[in-house]
Coordinates of C-alpha atoms in Angstrom, one line a residue:
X1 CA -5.5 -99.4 -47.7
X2 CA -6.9 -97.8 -45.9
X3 CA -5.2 -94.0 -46.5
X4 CA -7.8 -91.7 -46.5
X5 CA -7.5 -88.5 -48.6
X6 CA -8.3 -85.5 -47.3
X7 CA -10.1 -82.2 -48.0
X8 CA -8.5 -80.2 -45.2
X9 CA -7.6 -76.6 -46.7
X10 CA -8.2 -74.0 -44.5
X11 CA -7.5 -70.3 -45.6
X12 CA -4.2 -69.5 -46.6
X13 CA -2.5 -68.0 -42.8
X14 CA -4.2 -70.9 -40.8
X15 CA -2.0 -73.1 -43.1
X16 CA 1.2 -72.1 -40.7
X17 CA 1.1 -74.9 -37.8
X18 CA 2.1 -72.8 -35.5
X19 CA -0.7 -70.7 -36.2
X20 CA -3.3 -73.1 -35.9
X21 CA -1.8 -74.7 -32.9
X22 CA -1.5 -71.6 -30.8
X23 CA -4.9 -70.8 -31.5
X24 CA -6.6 -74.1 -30.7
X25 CA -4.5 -74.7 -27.7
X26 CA -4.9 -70.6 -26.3
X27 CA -7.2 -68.5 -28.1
X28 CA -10.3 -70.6 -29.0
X29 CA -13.1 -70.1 -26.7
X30 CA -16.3 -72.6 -26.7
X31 CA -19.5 -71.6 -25.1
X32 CA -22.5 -73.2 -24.6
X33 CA -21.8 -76.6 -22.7
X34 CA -23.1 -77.7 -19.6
X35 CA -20.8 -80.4 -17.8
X36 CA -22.0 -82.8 -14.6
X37 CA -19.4 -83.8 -13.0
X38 CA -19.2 -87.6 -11.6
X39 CA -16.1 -88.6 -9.8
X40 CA -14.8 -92.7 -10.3
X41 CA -12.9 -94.5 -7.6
X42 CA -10.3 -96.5 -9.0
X43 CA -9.2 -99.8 -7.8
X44 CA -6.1 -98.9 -6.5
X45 CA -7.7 -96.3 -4.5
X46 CA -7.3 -93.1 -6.5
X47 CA -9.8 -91.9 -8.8
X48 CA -10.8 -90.1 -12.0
X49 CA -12.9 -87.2 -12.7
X50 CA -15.7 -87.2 -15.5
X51 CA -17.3 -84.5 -16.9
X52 CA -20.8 -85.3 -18.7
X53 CA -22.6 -83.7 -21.0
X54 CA -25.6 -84.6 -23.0
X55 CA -28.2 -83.7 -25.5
X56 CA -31.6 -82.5 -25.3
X57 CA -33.1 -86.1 -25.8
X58 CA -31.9 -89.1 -24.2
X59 CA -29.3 -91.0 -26.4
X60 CA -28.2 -94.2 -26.1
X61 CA -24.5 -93.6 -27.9
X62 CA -22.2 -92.0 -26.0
X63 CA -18.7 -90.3 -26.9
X64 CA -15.4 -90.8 -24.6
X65 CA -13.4 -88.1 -24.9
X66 CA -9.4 -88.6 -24.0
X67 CA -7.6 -85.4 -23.7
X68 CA -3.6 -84.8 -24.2
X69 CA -0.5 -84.0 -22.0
X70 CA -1.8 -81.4 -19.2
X71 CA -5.1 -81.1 -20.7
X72 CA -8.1 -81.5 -18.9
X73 CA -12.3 -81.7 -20.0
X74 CA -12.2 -78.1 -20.0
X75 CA -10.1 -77.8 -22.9
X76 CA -11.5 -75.9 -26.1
X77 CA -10.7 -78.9 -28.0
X78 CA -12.3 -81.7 -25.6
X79 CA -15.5 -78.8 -24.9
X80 CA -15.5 -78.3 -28.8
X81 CA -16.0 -82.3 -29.5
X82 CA -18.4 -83.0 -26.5
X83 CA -20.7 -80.1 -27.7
X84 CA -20.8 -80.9 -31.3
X85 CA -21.2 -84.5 -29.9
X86 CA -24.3 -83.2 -28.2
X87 CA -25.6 -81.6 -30.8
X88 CA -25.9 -85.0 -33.2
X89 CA -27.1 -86.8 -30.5
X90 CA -24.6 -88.2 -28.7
X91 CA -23.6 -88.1 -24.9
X92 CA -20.1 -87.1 -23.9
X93 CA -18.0 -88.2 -20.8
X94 CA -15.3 -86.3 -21.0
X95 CA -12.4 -87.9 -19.1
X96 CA -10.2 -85.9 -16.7
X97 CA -6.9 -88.5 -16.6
X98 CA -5.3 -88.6 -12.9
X99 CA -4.1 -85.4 -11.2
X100 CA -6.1 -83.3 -14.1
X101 CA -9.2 -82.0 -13.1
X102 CA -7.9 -79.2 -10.8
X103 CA -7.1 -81.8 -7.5
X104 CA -4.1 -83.5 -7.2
X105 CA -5.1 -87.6 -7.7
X106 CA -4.3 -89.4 -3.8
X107 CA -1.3 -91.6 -5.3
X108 CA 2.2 -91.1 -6.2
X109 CA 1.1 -92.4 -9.4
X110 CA -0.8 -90.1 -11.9
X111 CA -1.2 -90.6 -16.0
X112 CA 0.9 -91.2 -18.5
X113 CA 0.6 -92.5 -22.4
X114 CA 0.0 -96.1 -21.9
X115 CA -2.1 -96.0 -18.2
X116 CA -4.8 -98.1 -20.5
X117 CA -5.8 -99.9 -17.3
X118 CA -7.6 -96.4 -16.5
X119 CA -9.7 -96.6 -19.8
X120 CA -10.9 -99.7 -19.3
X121 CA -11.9 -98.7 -15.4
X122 CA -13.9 -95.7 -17.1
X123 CA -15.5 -98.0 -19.9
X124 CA -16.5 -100.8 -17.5
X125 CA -18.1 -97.8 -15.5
X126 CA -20.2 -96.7 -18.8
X127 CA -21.7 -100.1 -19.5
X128 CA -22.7 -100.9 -16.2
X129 CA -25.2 -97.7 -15.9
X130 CA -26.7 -100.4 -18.5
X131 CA -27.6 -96.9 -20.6
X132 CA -25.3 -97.3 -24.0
X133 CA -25.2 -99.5 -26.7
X134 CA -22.5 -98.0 -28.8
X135 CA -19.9 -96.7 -27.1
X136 CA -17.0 -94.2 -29.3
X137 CA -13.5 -93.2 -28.3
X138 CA -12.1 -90.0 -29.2
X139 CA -8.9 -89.3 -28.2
X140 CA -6.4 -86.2 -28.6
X141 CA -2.3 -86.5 -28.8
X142 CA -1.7 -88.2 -25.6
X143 CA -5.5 -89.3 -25.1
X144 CA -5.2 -90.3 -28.8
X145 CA -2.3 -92.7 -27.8
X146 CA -4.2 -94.2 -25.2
X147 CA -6.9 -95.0 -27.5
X148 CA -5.0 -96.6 -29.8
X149 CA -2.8 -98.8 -27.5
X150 CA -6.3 -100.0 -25.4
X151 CA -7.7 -101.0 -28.7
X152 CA -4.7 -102.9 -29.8
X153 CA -2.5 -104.5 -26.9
X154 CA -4.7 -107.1 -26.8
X155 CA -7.3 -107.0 -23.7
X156 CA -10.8 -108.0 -24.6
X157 CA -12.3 -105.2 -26.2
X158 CA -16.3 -104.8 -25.2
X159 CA -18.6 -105.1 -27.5
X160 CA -20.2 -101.8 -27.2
X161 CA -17.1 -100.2 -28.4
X162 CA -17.7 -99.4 -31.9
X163 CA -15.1 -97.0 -33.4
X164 CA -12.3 -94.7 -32.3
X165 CA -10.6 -91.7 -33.7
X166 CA -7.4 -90.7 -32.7
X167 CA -6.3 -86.9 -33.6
X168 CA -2.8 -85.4 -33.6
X169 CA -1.4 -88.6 -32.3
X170 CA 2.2 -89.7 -31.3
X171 CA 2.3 -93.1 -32.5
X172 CA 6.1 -93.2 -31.5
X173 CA 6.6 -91.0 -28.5
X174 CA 10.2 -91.2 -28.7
X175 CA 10.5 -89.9 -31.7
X176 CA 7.7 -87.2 -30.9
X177 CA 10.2 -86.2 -27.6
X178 CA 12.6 -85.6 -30.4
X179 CA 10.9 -83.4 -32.4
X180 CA 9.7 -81.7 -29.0
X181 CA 13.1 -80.9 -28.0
X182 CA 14.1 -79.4 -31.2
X183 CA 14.4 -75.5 -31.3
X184 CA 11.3 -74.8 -33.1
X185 CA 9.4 -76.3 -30.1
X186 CA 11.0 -74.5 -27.5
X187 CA 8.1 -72.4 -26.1
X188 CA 5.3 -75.5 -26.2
X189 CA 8.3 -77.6 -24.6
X190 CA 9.1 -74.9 -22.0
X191 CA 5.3 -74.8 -21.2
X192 CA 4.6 -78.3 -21.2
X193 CA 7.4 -78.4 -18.3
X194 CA 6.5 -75.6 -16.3
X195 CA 2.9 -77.4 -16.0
X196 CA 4.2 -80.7 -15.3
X197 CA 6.7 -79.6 -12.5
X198 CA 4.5 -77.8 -10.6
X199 CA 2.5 -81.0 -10.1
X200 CA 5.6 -82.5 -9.4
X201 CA 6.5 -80.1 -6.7
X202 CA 3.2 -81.1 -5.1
X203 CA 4.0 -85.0 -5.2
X204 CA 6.6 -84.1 -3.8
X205 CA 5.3 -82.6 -0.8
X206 CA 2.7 -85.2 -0.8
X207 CA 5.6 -88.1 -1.1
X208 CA 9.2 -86.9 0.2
X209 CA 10.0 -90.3 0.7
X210 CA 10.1 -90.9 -3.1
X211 CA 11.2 -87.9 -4.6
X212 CA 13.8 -85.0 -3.0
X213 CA 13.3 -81.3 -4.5
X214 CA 17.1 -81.6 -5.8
X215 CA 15.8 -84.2 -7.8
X216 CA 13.1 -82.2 -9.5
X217 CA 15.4 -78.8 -9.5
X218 CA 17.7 -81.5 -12.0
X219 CA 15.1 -81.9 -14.4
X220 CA 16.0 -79.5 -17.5
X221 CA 13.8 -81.0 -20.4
X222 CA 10.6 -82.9 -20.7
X223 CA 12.8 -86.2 -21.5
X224 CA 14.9 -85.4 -18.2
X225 CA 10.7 -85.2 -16.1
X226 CA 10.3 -89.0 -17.7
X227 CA 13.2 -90.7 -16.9
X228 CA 13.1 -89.5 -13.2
X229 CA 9.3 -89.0 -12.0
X230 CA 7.1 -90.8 -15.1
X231 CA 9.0 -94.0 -15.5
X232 CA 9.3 -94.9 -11.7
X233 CA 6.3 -93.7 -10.9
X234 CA 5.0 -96.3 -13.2
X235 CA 7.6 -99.0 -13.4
X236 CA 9.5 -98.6 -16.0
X237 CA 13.4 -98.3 -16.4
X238 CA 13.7 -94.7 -17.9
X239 CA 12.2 -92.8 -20.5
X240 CA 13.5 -94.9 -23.4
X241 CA 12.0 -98.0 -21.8
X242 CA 8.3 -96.3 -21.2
X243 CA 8.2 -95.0 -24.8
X244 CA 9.2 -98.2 -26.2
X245 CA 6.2 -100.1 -24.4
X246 CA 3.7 -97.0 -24.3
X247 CA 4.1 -95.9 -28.4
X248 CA 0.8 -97.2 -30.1
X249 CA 2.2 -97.6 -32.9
X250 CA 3.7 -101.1 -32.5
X251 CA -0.4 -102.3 -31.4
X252 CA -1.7 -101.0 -34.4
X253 CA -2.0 -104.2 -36.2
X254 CA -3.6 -105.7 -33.4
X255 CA -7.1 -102.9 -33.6
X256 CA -10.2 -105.3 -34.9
X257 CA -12.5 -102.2 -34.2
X258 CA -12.7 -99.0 -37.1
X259 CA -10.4 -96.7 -36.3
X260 CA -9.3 -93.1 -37.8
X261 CA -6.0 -91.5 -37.3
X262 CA -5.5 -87.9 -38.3
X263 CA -2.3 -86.4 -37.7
X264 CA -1.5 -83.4 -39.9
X265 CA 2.1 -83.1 -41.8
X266 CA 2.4 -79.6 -40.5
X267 CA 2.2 -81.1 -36.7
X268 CA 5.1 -79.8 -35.6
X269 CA 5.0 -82.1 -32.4
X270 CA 5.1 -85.3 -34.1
X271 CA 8.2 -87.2 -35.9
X272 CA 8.6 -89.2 -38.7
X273 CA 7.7 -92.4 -37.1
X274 CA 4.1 -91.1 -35.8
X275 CA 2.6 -91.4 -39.2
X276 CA 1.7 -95.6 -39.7
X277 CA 1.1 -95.7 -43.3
X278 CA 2.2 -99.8 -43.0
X279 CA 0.1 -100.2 -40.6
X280 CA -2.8 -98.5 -41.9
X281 CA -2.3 -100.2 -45.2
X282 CA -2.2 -103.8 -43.4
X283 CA -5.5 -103.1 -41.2
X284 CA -8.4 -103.0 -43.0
X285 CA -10.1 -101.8 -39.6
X286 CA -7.2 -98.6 -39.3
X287 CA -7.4 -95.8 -41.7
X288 CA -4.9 -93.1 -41.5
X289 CA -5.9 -89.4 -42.9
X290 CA -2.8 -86.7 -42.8
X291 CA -4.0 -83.8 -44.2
X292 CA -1.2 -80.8 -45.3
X293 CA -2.4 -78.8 -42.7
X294 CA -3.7 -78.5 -38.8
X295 CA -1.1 -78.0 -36.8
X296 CA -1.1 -79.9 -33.5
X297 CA -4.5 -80.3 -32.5
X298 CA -5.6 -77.1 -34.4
X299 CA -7.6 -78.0 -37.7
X300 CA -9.2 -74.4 -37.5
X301 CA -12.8 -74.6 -38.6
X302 CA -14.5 -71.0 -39.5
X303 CA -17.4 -71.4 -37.1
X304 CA -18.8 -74.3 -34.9
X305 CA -16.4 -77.6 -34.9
X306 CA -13.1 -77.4 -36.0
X307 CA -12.4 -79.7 -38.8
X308 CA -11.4 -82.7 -36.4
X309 CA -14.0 -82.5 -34.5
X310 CA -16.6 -82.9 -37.4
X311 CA -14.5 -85.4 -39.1
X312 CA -14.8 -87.4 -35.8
X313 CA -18.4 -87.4 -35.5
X314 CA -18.9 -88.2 -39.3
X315 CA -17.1 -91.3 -38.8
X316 CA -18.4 -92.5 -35.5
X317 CA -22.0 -91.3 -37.8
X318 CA -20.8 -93.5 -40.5
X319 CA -20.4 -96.3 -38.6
X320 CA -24.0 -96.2 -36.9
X321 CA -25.4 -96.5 -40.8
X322 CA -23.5 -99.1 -41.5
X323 CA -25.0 -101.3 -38.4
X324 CA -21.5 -101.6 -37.0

């Protein structure tokens, strides 16, 4: 324990992932949010964007949303959570990680899977407005990661940090590069890159010492952007070497605050190593849900929240009636 089963059936052509993918991540519109924006200096002199939202009435539980790889607080799926967080009473700070929120970030440095020391920046941040006393993490692929690996690698976790959900998440993000270099994946792959090197070409311009353009015309997949701009940017050897110390997976035993995972066997992003049944079995505070169907952070809902996003705020819910 704990494996959740799960009542995820949608109808019958939103159970292609593809399908379901394409449409959360393109299609899916969300109306009906209003976002502040409040912009964090960092200590190492960059900073992070956050985009707040909030409720009619003033809450005193707040929802921290983490989004995925070149998504930003604008995303359907991030506005999808932080209004249906609204409308049950919770605030939402939506997080824009570095170089994401339309402005490239001032360093050399921007985010990657395991930039944890970021979260806990943003966290520190919440609990000194002296405003929440619960405090939820909900985090999506990447953002999901980061969750995890904060709440396990062993930092002090603070006490108003009650719960976490983790959607779509690469647990092993080698073995999710993998699967994202396999045919089937070309066009999110090709995307993805396309995205990533244009920021690159920026840095660049930004930083010639540290990167030359022949170096980024070299870069042909999303494994060849990590080993030369994402692991020396944030010293590691090469890829192989920041997947191996970024992948949550190998923190998961370490979580001592309720946790969901839900990562769909139709996710055609994630390998065979991103779903922890051991781990979820060993952890009486880590329970892993993997529904048949969802795609990559689709879980098509017919109106309002998708299916993730309600499951989220039934949990973090859950855990409020529980006194946790």
């Amino acid at each position: 324990m704990p494996l959740l089963p799960s009542s995820y059936r949608p109808p019958l052509f939103w159970q292609n992932g593809h399908a379901s993918t394409i449409y959360a991540g393109t299609l899916k519109k969300v109306y009906g949010i209003s976002q502040n924006r409040e912009r964090l200096p960092l200590p190492d002199g960059d900073y992070i964007d956050l985009d707040w939202s909030m409720p009619r009435n003033p809450s005193k539980k707040v929802v921290l949303l983490l989004h995925g790889l070149e998504g930003n607080a604008q995303r359907a799926y991030i506005l999808g959570s932080a209004k249906h967080a609204n409308q049950s009473g919770l605030d939402a700070c939506a997080i824009n990680l570095r170089g994401c929120s339309g402005t490239p970030n001032l360093k050399y440095r921007s985010y990657h899977s395991g930039a944890t020391e970021d979260i806990t920046t943003v966290i520190g941040h919440i609990i000194a407005k002296n405003i929440y006393e619960s405090i939820y993490i909900l985090g999506y692929s990447l953002g999901g990661n980061l969750c995890l690996k904060y709440l396990g690698e062993g930092s002090e976790i603070p006490l108003q940090v009650k719960g976490a959900v983790g959607i779509s998440v690469p647990c092993e993000l080698h073995s999710a590069c993998i699967e994202l270099l396999k045919p089937k994946n070309k066009a999110y792959s090709w995307h993805f890159k396309r995205q990533l090197l244009a920021k690159l070409r920026k840095k660049q311009q930004m930083f010639p010492e540290r990167i030359t353009k022949e170096a980024i015309k070299s870069i042909q997949t999303l494994k060849d952007f990590d080993d030369i701009y994402t692991s020396k940017a944030h010293g590691f050897t090469d890829a192989l070497d920041y997947y191996k110390k970024c992948s949550c997976r190998q923190f998961l035993s370490g979580i001592d605050v309720p946790s969901l995972i839900i990562n769909a066997k139709n996710d055609s992003f994630l390998g065979p190593a991103c779903y922890p049944y051991k781990e979820a079995r060993d952890n009486p505070k880590l329970f892993l849900e993997t529904p048949h169907f969802g795609g990559h952070v689709g879980f098509w809902g017919k109106k309002g929240p998708t299916y993730a996003e309600q499951r989220a705020i039934d949990f973090f819910a859950g855990l409020g009636k529980n006194g946790t």
